[in-house]
Coordinates of C-alpha atoms in Angstrom, one line a residue:
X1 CA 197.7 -35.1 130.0
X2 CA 197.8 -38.7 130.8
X3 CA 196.8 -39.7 127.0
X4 CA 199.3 -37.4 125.8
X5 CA 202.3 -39.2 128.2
X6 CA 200.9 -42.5 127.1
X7 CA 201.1 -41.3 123.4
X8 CA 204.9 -40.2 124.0
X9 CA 206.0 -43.2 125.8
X10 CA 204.6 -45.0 123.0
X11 CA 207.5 -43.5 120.7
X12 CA 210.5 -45.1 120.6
X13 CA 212.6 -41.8 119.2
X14 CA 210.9 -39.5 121.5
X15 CA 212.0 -42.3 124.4
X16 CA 215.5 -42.3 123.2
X17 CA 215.4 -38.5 123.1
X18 CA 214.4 -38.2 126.3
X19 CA 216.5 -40.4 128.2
X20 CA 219.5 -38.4 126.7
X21 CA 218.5 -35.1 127.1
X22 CA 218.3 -36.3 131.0
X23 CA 220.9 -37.7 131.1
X24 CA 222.6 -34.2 130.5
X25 CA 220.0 -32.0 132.4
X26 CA 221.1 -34.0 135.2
X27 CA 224.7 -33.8 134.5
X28 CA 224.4 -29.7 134.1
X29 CA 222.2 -29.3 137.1
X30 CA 224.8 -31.7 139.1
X31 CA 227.7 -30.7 138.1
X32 CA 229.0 -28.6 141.1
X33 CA 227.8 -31.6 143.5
X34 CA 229.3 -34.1 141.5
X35 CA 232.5 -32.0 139.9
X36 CA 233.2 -29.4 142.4
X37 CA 235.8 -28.2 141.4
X38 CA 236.6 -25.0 139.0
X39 CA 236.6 -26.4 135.2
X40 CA 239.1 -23.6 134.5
X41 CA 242.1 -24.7 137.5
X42 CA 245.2 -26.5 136.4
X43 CA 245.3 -30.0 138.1
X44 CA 247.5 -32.0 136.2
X45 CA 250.2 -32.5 133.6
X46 CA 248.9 -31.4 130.3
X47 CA 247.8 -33.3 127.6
X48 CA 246.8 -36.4 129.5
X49 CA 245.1 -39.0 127.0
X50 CA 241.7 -40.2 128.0
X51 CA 241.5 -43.1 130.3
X52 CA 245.4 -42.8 131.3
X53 CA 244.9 -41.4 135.2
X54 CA 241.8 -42.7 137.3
X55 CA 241.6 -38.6 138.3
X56 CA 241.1 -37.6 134.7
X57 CA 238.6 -40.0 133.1
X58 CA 238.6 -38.2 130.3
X59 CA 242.3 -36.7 130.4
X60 CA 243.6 -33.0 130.4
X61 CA 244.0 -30.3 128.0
X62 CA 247.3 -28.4 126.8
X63 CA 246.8 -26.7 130.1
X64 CA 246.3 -29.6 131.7
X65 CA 242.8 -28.7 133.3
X66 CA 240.4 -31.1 133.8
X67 CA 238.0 -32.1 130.4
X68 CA 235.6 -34.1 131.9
X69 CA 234.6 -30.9 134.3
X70 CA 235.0 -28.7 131.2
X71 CA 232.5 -31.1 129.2
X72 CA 230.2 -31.3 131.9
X73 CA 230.2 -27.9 132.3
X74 CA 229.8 -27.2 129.1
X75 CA 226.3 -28.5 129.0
X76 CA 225.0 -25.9 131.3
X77 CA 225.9 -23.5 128.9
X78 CA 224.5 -25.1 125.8
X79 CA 221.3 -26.2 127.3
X80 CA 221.4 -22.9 129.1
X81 CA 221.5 -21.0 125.6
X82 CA 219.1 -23.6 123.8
X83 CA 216.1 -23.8 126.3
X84 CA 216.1 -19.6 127.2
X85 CA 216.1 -19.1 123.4
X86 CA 213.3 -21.2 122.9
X87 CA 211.8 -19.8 125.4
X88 CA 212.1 -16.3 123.9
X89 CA 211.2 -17.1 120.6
X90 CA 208.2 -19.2 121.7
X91 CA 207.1 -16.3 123.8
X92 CA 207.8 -13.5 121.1
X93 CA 206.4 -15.4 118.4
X94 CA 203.5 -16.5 119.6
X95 CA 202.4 -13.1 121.1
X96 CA 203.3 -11.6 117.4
X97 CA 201.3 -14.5 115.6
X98 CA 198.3 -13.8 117.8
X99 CA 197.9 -10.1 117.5
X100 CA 198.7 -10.3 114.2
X101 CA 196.0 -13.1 113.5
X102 CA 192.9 -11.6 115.6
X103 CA 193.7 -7.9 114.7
X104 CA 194.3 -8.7 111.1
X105 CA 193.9 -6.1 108.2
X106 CA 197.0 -2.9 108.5
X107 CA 198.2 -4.5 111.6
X108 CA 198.7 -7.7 110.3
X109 CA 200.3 -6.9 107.1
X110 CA 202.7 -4.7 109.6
X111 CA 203.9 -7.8 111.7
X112 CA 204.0 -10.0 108.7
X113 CA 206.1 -7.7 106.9
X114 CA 208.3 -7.4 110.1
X115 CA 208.4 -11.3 110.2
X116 CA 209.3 -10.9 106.3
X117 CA 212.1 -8.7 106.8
X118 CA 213.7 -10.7 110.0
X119 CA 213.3 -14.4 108.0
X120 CA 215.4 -13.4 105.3
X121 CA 218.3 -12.9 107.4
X122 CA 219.9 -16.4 108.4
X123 CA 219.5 -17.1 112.3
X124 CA 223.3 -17.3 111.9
X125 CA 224.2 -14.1 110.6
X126 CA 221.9 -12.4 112.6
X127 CA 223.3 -13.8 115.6
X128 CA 227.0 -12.9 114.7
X129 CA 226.2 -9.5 113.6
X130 CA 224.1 -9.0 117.2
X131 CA 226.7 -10.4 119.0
X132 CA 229.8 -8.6 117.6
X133 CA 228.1 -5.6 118.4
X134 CA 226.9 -6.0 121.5
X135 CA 229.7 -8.6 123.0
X136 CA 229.6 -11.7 123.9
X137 CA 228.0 -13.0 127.0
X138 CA 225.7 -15.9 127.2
X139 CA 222.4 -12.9 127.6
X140 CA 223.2 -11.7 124.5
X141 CA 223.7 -14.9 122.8
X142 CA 220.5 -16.0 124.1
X143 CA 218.5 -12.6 123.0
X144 CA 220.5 -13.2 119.5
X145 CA 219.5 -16.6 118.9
X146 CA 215.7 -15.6 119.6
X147 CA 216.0 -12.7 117.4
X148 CA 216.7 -15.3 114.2
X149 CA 214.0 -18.0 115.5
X150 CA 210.9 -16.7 116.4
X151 CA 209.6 -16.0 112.8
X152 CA 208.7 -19.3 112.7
X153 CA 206.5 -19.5 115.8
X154 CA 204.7 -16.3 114.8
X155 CA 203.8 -17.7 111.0
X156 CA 202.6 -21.2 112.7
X157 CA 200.3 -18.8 115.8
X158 CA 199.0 -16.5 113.3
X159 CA 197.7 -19.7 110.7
X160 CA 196.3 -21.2 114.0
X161 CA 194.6 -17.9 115.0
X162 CA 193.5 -17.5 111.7
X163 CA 191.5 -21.0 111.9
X164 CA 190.4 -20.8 115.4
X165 CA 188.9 -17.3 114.9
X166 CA 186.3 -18.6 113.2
X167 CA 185.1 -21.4 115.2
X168 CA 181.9 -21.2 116.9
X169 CA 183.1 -21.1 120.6
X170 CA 185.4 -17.9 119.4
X171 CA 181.8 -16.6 117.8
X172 CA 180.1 -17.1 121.3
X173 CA 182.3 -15.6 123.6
X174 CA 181.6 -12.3 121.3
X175 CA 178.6 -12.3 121.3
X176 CA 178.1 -12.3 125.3
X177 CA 180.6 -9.5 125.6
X178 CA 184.0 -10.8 126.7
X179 CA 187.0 -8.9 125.7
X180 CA 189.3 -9.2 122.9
X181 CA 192.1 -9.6 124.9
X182 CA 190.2 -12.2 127.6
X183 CA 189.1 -14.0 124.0
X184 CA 192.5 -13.9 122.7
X185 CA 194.0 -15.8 125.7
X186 CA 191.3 -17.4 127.0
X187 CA 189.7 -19.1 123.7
X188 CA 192.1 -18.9 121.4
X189 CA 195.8 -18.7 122.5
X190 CA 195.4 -22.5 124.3
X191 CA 194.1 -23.8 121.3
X192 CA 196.9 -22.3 119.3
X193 CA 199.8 -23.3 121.5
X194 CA 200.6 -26.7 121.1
X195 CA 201.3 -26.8 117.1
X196 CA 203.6 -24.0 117.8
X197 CA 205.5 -25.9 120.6
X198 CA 206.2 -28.7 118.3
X199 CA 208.8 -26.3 117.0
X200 CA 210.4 -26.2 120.6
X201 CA 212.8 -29.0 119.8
X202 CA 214.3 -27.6 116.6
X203 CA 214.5 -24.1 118.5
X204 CA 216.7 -25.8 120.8
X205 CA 218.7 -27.7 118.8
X206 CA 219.8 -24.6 116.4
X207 CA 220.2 -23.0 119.0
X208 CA 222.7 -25.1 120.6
X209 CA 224.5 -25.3 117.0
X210 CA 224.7 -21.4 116.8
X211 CA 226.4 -21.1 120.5
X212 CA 228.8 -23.3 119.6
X213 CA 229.7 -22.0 116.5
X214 CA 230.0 -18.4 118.0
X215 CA 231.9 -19.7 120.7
X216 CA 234.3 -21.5 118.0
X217 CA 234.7 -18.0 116.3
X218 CA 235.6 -16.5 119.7
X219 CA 231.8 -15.0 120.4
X220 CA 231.3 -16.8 123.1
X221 CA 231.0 -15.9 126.8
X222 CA 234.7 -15.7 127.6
X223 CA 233.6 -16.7 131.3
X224 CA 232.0 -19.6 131.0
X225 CA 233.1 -23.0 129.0
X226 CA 231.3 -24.3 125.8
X227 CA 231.4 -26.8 124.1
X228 CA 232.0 -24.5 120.8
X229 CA 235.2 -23.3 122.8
X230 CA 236.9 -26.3 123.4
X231 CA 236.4 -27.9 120.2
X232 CA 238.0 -24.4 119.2
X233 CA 241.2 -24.8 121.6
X234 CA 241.8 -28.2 120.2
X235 CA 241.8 -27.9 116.7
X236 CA 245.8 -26.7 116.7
X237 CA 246.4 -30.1 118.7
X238 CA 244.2 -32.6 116.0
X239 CA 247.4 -34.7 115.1
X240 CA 248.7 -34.9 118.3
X241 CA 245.6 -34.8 120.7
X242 CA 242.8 -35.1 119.0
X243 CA 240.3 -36.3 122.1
X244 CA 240.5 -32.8 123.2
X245 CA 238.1 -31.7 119.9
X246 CA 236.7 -35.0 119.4
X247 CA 235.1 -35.4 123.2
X248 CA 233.5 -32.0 123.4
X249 CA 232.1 -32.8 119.5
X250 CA 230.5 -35.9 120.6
X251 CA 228.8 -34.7 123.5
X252 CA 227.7 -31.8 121.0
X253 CA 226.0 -34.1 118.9
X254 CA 224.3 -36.1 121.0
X255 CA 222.8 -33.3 123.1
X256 CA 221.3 -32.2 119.3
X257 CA 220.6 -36.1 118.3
X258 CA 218.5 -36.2 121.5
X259 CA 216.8 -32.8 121.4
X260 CA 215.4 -34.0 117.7
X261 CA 214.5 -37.9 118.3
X262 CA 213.0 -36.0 121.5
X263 CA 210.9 -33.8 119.2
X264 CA 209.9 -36.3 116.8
X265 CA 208.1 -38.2 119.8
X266 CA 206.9 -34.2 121.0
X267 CA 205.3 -34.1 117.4
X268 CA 204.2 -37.5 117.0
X269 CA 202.2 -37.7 120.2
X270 CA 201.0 -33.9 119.6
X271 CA 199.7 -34.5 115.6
X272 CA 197.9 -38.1 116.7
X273 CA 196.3 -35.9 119.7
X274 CA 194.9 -33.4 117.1
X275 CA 193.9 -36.1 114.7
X276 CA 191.8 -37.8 117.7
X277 CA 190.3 -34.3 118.5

C-alpha cells in the first residue's frame, strides 16, 4: 500500500485530480456546517450578479435564492450519483465477470450474451428510458446509471478470471479441496480487482454527465439541487444573466476534469504496480 501511494503521489495528473475532487468532497460533506441554510429559501433580490453583495458571493437566481448554496449543494448530489453508481456497477460487474469466468461453458455464454444485449444500448438511453418509467429520484438515477455501466467491469473480471484460473496457486488450492466459491474469492477475485477498479474513475465521471443531463431534461430528483438543474433554469436568462448557467457548468466540469486526471494517476500507479509484479 505504501508503494502504491508513493507510485500515485508520484503523478502529477493524479495529484491535480485529487486535490480537486477534495476540494468538493469536502465542500458536499460541509455544506450544512458551512451553508446552513436551505439552498431552496428566497434571500435576496433576484438576479444579483456575482461578486455584487458580500452575502451572495456568487449572486442570486431569478428567484433570488442563494447560488453559491445551490452550487455547493449541488455537489452532494453529483458525487452522490457518481460514487453509488460506481459502486453498483463495480459490484455487479465484477460478481458477473467472475461467475461467468470460473463457471465458463453454458453459463458463460449466458452472462456474456446478457452483457451483449445491455452494451448495445447507450448508458444514456438506458438511463432515460429507466428513469421515465420509474420517476425520478436520485435511487433510481443511481440504479439507472449502474444498469448502462457495469458491462464494462464484467468484460475486464471475466478476462482476468480467465488468466488467473489457470495459474498454479488457483491449481493448488483444488487440489487440496477448497471450495469453488472460497477459491473464487479467496485466490482469484483479489487478484482480479484492481484492473477492474481502474475503470472507477470513468464510472464516475459518466455518471456525473448522465445526472446532469437528466436533470437538464427535467429527470432529476425534483427535491434535491443539481447541477444539471440549474444550468437548466438558466438557459432562458443566457443574454441577460448568464453566470446563473455558466457557474453551475464550471463547477460541472471540473468535478469531471478532476475525477479523470484523478484516474489517470489511479491507472498509472496501478499498470506500473502490475508491471513490477
Amino acid at each position: 500500500m505504501k508503494a502504491f501511494v508513493r507510485r500515485f503521489m508520484s503523478s502529477p495528473e493524479g495529484i491535480a485530480g485529487a486535490l480537486v475532487l477534495l476540494l468538493l468532497a469536502l465542500a458536499a460533506v460541509l455544506a450544512p456546517i458551512i451553508l446552513p441554510g436551505d439552498p431552496a429559501a428566497i434571500v435576496g433580490r433576484p438576479l444579483l450578479p456575482p461578486f455584487s453583495d458580500a452575502s451572495f458571493p456568487l449572486g442570486t437566481d431569478q428567484l433570488g435564492r442563494d447560488v453559491l448554496t445551490r452550487l455547493v449543494y449541488g455537489a452532494q448530489a453529483s458525487l452522490t450519483v457518481g460514487l453509488s453508481s460506481a459502486l453498483v456497477a463495480i459490484l455487479a460487474g465484477t460478481l458477473v465477470g467472475t461467475v461467468a469466468g470460473l463457471a465458463g461453458g453454458l453459463v458463460d455464454e449466458a452472462l456474456m450474451r446478457v452483457v451483449d444485449a445491455f452494451q448495445i444500448v447507450p448508458g444514456f438511453l438506458l438511463a432515460l428510458a429507466f428513469v421515465s418509467v420509474a420517476g425520478p429520484s436520485l435511487a433510481v438515477i443511481v440504479l439507472a446509471v449502474g444498469l448502462g455501466a457495469w458491462t464494462g467491469p464484467a468484460r475486464l473480471a471475466r478476462a482476468e478470471v480467465l488468466s488467473i484460473r489457470e495459474r498454479d496457486y488457483v491449481a493448488s488450492a483444488r487440489v487440496i479441496g477448497m471450495h469453488p466459491a472460497e477459491i473464487a474469492f479467496r485466490e482469484v477475485l483479489p487478484n482480479a480487482l484492481p484492473p477492474v477498479l481502474s475503470l472507477v474513475s470513468v464510472i464516475v465521471a459518466a455518471a456525473v454527465l448522465i445526472e446532469a443531463a437528466l436533470s437538464f431534461l427535467g429527470l432529476g430528483d425534483p427535491n434535491a439541487v443539481t447541477w444539471g438543474g440549474m444550468i437548466a433554469e438558466g438557459r432562458n436568462l443566457l443574454r441577460s444573466a448568464p453566470f446563473l448557467s455558466i457557474i453551475p457548468g464550471l463547477g460541472l466540469v471540473s468535478a469531471v476534469v478532476g475525477i479523470y486526471l484523478f484516474g489517470e494517476g489511479l491507472v498509472e500507479a496501478l499498470s506500473i504496480r502490475g508491471r513490477r509484479a
